[in-house]
PDB file of C-alpha atoms in Angstrom:
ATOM      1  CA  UNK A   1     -95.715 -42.502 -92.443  1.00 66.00           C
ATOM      2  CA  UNK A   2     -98.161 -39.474 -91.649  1.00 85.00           C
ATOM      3  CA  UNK A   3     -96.516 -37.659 -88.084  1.00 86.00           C
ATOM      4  CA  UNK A   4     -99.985 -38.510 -86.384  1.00 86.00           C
ATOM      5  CA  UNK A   5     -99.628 -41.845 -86.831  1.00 89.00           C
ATOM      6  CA  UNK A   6     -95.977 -41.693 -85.745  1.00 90.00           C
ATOM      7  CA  UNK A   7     -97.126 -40.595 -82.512  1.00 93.00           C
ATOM      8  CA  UNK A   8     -99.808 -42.991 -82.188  1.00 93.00           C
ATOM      9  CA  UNK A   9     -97.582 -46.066 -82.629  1.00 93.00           C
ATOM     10  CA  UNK A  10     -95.135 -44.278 -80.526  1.00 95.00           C
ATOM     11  CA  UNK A  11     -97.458 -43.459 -77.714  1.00 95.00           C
ATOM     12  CA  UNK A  12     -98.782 -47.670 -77.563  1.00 94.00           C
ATOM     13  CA  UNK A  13     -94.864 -48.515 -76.473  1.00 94.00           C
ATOM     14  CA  UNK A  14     -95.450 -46.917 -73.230  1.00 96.00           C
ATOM     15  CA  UNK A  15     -98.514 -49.397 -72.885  1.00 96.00           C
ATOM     16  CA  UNK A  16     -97.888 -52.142 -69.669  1.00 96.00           C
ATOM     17  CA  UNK A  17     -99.484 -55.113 -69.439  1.00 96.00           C
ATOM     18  CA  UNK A  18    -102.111 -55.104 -66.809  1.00 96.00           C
ATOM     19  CA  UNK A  19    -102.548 -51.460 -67.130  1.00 97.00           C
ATOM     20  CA  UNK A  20    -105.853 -49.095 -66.752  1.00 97.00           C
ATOM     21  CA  UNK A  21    -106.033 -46.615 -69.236  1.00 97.00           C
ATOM     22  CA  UNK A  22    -107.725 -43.491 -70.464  1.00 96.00           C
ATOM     23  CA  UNK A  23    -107.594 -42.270 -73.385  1.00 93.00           C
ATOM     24  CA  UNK A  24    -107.815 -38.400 -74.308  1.00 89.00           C
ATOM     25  CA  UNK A  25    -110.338 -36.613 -77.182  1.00 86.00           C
ATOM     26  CA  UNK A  26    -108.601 -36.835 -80.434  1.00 85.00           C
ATOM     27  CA  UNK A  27    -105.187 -38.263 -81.377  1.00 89.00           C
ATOM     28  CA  UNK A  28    -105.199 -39.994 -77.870  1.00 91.00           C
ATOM     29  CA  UNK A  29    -108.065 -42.351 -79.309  1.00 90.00           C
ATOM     30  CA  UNK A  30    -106.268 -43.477 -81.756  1.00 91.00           C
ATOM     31  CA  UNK A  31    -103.901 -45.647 -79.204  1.00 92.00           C
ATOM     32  CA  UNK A  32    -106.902 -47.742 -79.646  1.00 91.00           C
ATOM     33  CA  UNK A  33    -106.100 -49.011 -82.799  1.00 90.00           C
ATOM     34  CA  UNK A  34    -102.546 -49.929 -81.858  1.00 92.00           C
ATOM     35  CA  UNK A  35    -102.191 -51.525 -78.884  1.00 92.00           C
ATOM     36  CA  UNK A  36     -99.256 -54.109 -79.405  1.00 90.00           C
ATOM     37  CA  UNK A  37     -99.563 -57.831 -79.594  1.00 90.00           C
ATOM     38  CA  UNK A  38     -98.940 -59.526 -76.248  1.00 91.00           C
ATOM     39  CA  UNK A  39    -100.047 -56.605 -74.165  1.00 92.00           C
ATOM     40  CA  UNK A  40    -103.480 -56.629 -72.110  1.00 94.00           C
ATOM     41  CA  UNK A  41    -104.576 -53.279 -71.260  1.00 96.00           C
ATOM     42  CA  UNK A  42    -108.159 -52.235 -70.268  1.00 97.00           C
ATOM     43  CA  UNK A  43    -109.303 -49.112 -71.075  1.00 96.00           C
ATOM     44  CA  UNK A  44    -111.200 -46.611 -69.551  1.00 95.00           C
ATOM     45  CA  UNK A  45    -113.066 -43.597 -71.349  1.00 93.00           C
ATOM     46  CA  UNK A  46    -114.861 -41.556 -68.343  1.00 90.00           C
ATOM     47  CA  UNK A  47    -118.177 -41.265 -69.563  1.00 91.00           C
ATOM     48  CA  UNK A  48    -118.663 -44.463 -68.091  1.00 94.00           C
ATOM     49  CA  UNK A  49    -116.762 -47.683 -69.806  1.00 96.00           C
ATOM     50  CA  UNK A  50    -114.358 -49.933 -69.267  1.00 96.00           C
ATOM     51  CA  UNK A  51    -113.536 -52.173 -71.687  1.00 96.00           C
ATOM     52  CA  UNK A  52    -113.471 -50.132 -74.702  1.00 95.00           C
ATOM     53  CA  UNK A  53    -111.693 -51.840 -78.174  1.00 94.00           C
ATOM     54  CA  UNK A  54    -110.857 -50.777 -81.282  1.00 91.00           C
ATOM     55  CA  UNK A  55    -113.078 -48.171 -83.528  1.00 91.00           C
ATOM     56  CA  UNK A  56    -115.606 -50.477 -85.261  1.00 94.00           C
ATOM     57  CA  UNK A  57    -115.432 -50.990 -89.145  1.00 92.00           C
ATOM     58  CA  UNK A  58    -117.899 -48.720 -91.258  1.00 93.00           C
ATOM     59  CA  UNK A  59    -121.357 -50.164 -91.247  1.00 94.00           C
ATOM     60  CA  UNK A  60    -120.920 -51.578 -87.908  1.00 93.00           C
ATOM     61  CA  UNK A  61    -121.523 -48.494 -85.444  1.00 95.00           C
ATOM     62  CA  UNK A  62    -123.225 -49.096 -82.914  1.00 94.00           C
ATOM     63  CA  UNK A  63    -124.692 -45.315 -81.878  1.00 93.00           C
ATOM     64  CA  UNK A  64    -125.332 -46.182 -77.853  1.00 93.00           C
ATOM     65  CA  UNK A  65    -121.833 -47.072 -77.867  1.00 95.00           C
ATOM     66  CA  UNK A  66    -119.726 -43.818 -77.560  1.00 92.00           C
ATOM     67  CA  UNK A  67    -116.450 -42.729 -75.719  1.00 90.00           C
ATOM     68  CA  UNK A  68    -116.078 -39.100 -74.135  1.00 85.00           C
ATOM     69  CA  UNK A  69    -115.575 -37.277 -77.282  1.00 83.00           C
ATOM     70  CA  UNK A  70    -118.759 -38.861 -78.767  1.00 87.00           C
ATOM     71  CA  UNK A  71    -117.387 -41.160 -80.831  1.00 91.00           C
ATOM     72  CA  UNK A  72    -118.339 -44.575 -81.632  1.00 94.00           C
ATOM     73  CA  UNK A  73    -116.583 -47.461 -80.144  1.00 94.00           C
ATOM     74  CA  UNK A  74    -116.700 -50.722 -79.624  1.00 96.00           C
ATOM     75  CA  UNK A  75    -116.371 -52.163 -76.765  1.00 96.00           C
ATOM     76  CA  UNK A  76    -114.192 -56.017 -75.721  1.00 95.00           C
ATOM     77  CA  UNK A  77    -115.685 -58.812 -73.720  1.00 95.00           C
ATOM     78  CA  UNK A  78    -116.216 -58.608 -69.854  1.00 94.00           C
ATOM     79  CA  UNK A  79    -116.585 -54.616 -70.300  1.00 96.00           C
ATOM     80  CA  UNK A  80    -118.965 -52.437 -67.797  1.00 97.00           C
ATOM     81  CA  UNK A  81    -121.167 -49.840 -68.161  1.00 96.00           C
ATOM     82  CA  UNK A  82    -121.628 -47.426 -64.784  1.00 96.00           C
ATOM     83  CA  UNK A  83    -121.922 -43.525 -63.952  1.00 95.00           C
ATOM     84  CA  UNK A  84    -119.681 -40.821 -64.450  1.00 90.00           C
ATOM     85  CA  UNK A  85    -120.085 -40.719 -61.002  1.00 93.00           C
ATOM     86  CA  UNK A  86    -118.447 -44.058 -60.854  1.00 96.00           C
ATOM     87  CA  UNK A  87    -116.002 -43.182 -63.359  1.00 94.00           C
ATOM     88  CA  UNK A  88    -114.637 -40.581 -61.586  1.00 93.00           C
ATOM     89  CA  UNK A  89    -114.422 -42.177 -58.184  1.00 95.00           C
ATOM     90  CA  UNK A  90    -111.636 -44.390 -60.277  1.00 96.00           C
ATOM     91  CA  UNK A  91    -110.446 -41.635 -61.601  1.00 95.00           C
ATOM     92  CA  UNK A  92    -110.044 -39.629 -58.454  1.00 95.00           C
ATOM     93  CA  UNK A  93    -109.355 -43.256 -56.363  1.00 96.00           C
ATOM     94  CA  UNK A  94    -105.884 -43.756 -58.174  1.00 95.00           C
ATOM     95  CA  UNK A  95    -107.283 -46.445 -59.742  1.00 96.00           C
ATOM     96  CA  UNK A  96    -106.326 -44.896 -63.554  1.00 97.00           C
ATOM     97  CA  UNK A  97    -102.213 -46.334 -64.599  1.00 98.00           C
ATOM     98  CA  UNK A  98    -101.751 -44.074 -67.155  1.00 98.00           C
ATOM     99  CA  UNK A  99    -103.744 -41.480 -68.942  1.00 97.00           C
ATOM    100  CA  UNK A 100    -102.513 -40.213 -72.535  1.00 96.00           C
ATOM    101  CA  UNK A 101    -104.242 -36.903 -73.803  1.00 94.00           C
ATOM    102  CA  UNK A 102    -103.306 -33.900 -75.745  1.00 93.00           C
ATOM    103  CA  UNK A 103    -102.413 -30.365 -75.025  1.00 94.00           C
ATOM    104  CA  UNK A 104    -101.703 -26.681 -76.186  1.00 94.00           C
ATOM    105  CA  UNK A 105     -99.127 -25.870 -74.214  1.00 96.00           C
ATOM    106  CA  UNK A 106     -96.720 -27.893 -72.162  1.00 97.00           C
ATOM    107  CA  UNK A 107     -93.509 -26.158 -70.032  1.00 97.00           C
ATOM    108  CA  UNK A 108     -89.913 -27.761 -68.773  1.00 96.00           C
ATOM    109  CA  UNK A 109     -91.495 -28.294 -65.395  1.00 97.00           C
ATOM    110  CA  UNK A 110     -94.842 -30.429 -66.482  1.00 97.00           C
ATOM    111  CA  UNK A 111     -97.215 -28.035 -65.945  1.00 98.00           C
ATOM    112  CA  UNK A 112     -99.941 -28.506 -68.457  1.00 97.00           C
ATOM    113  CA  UNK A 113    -102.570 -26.539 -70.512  1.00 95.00           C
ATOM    114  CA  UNK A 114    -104.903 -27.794 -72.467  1.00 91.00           C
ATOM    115  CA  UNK A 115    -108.418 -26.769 -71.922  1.00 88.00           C
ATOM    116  CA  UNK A 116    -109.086 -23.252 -72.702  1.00 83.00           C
ATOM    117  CA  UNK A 117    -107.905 -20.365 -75.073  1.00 77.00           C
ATOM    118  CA  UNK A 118    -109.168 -16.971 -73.261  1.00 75.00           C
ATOM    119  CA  UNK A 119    -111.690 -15.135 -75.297  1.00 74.00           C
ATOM    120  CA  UNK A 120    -112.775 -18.236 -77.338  1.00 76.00           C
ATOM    121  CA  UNK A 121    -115.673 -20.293 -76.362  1.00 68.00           C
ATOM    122  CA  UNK A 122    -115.044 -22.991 -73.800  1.00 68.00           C
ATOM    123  CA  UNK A 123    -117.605 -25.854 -73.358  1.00 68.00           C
ATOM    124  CA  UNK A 124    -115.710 -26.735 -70.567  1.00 67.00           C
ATOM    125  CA  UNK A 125    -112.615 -28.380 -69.060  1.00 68.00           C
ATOM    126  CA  UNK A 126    -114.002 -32.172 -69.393  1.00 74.00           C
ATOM    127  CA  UNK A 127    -112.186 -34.682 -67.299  1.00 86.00           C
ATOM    128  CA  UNK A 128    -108.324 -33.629 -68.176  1.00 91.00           C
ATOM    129  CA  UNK A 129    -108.089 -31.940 -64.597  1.00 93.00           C
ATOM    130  CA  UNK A 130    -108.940 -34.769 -62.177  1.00 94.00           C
ATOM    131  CA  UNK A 131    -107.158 -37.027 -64.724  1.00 94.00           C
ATOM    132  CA  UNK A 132    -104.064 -35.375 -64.876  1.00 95.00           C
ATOM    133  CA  UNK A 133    -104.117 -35.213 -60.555  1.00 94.00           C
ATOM    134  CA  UNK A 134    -105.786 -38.745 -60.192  1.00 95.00           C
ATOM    135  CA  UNK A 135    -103.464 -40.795 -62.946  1.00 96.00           C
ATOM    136  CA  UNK A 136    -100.450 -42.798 -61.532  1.00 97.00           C
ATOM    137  CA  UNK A 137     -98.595 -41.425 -65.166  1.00 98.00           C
ATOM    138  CA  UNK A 138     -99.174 -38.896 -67.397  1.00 98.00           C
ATOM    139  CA  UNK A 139     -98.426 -39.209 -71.330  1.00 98.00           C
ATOM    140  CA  UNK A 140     -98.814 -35.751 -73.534  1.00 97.00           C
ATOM    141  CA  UNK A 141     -99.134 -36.106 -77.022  1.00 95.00           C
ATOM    142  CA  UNK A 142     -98.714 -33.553 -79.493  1.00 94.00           C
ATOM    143  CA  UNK A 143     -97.552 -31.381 -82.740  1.00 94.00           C
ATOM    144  CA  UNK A 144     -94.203 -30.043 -81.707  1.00 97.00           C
ATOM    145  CA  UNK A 145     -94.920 -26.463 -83.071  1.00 96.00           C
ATOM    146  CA  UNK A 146     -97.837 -24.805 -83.662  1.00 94.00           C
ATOM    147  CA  UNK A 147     -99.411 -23.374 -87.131  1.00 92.00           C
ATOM    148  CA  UNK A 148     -97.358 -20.312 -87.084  1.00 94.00           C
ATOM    149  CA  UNK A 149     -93.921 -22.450 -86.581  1.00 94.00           C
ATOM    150  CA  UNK A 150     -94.450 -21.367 -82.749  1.00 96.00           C
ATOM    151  CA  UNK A 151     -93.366 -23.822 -79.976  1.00 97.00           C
ATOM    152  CA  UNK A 152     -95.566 -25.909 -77.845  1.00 97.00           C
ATOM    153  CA  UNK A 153     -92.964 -26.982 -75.665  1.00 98.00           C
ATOM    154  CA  UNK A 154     -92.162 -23.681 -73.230  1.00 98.00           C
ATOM    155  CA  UNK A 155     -89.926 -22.648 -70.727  1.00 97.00           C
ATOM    156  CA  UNK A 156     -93.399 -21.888 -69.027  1.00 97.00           C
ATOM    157  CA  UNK A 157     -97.257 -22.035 -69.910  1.00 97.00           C
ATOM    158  CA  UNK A 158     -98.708 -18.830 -70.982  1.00 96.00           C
ATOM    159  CA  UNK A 159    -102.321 -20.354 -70.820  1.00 94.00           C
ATOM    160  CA  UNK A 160    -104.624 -21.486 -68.033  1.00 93.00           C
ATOM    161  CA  UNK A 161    -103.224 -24.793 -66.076  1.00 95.00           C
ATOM    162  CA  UNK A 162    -105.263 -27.716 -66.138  1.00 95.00           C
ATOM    163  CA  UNK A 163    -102.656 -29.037 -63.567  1.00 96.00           C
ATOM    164  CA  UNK A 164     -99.207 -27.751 -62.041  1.00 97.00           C
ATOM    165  CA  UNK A 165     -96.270 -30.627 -62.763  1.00 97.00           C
ATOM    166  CA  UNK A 166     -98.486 -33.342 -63.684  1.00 97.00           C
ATOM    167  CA  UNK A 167     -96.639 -34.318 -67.164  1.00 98.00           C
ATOM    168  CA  UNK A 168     -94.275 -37.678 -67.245  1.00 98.00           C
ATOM    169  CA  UNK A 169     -93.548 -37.931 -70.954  1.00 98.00           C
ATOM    170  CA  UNK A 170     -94.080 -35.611 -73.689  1.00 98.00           C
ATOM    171  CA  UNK A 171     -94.413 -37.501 -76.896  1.00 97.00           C
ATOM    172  CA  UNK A 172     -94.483 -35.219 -80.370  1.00 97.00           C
ATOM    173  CA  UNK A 173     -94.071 -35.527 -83.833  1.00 95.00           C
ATOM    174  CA  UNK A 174     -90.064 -34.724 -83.502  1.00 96.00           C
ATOM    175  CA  UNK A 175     -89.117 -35.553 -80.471  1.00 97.00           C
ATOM    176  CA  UNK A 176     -89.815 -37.720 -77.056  1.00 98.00           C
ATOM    177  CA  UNK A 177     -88.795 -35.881 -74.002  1.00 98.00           C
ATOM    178  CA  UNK A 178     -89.096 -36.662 -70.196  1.00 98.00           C
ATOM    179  CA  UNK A 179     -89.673 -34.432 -67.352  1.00 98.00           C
ATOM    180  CA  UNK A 180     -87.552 -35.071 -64.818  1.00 97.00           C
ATOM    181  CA  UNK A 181     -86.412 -33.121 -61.664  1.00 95.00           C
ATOM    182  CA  UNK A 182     -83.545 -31.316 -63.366  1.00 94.00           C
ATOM    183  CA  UNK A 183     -85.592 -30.334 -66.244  1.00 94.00           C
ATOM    184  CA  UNK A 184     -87.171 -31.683 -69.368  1.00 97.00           C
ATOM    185  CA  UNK A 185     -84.775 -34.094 -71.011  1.00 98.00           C
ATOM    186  CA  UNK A 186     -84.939 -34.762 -74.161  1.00 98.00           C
ATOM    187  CA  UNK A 187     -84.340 -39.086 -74.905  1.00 97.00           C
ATOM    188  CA  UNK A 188     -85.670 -39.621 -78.330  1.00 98.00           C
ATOM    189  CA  UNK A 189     -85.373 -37.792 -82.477  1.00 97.00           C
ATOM    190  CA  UNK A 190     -88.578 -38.767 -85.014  1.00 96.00           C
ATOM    191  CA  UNK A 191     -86.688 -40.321 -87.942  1.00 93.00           C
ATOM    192  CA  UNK A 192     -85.027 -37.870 -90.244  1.00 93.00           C
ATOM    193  CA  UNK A 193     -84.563 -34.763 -87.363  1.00 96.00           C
ATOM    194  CA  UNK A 194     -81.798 -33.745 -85.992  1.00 97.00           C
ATOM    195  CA  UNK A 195     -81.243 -33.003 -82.628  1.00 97.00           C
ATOM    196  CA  UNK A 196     -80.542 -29.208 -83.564  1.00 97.00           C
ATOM    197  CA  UNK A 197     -83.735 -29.097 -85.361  1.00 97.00           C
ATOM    198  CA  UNK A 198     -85.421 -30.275 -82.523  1.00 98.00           C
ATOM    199  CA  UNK A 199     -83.850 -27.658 -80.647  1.00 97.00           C
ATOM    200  CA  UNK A 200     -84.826 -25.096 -82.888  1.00 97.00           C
ATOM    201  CA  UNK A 201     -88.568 -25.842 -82.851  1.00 97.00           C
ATOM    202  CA  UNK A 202     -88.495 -25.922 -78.597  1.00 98.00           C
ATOM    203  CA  UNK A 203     -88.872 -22.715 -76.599  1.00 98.00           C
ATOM    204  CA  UNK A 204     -88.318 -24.684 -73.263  1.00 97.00           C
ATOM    205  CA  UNK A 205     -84.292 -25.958 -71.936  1.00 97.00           C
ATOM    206  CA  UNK A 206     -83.544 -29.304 -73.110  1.00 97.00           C
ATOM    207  CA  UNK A 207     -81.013 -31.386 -71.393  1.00 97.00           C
ATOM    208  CA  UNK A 208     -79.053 -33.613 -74.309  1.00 96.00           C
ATOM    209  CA  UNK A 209     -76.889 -36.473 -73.514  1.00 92.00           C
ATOM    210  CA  UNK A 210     -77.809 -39.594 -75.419  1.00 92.00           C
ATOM    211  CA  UNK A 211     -80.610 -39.406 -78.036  1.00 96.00           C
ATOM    212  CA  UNK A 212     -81.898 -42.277 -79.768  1.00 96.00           C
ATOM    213  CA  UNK A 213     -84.117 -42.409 -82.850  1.00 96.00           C
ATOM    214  CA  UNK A 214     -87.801 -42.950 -82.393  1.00 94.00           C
ATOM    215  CA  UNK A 215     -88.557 -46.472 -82.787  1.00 89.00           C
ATOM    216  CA  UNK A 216     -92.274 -46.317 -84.523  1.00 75.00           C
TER     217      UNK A 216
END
């Protein structure tokens, strides 16, 4: 199984019936795709939807139908159409369970970066910052390391916050870890890694007492 997609199925168990969710730019989307049977969850993309489904089959587009990283969607019955203005009020309101995006950077006390590099162009910090203060939980998905074999996972962020000890779960291609008062704890190994390896790859303290294997 490709390590995106073992995030992606990972990332729908944390998916409550009756929940309101938004869904980050990129792998966050995919959750889409994988909801699980018997679950009812309504999602939320804040450029003004509720109600968005699956990604529609090729030759079925619809172009006025787009999510906040301007991709096509579809969209379920009983879904609404309002403002950003709207969109944010619920956003900002509480109204939002759980919100599942990506990130660059994330440390042992869930503070999160994940909108800007310094010196490289920024188009701007989207709606990560009031979703990551307005959500009731807050999933991170992402690679574990970066290109250069680099942690993501650090003791603390080196880039600019898009919010201060915000992060529930952190959810990666080799490992699921919680934050928790003590520190970030790591509960779950991807298939095939070690806990050591895990270790390895993670700049930030992990706390290790039981670890299961990811279920996927």
């Amino acid at each position: 199984m490709d390590k995106r997609e073992r995030i992606v199925r990972r990332i729908a168990r944390e998916l409550h019936d009756g929940d309101y969710v938004n869904l980050g730019i990129g792998m966050p989307t995919l959750v889409a795709n994988h909801i699980p049977p018997g679950i009812q969850v309504t999602l939320q993309s804040e450029n003004g939807i509720l109600g968005v489904g699956p990604y529609p089959f090729e030759g079925e587009e619809d172009a006025d139908l787009i999510n906040a990283g301007k991709e096509t969607v579809t969209v379920l019955p009983g879904a609404s159409f309002f403002s950003s203005a709207d969109s944010f009020a619920m956003v900002r309101g509480g109204h939002v369970d759980l919100t599942i995006l990506g990130a660059m950077e994330v440390d042992q006390d869930g503070n999160l970066a994940n909108w800007m590099v310094p010196g490289k162009m920024v188009k701007g910090m989207g709606g990560a910052m009031d979703l990551v203060a307005g959500a009731k939980r807050v999933v991170v998905t992402m690679l574990h390391t970066a290109k250069d074999g680099s942690s993501k996972i650090l003791k603390k962020c080196t880039l600019p916050l898009t919010g201060k000890k915000v992060v529930d779960l952190i959810i990666t291609d080799l490992a699921v870890m919680e934050v928790t008062p003590q520190g970030l704890k790591l509960q779950e190994r991807a298939p095939g890694v070690t806990v050591d390896e895990i270790l390895k790859s993670t700049d930030a303290e992990l706390m290790v007492e039981e670890v299961c294997e990811m279920p996927v």
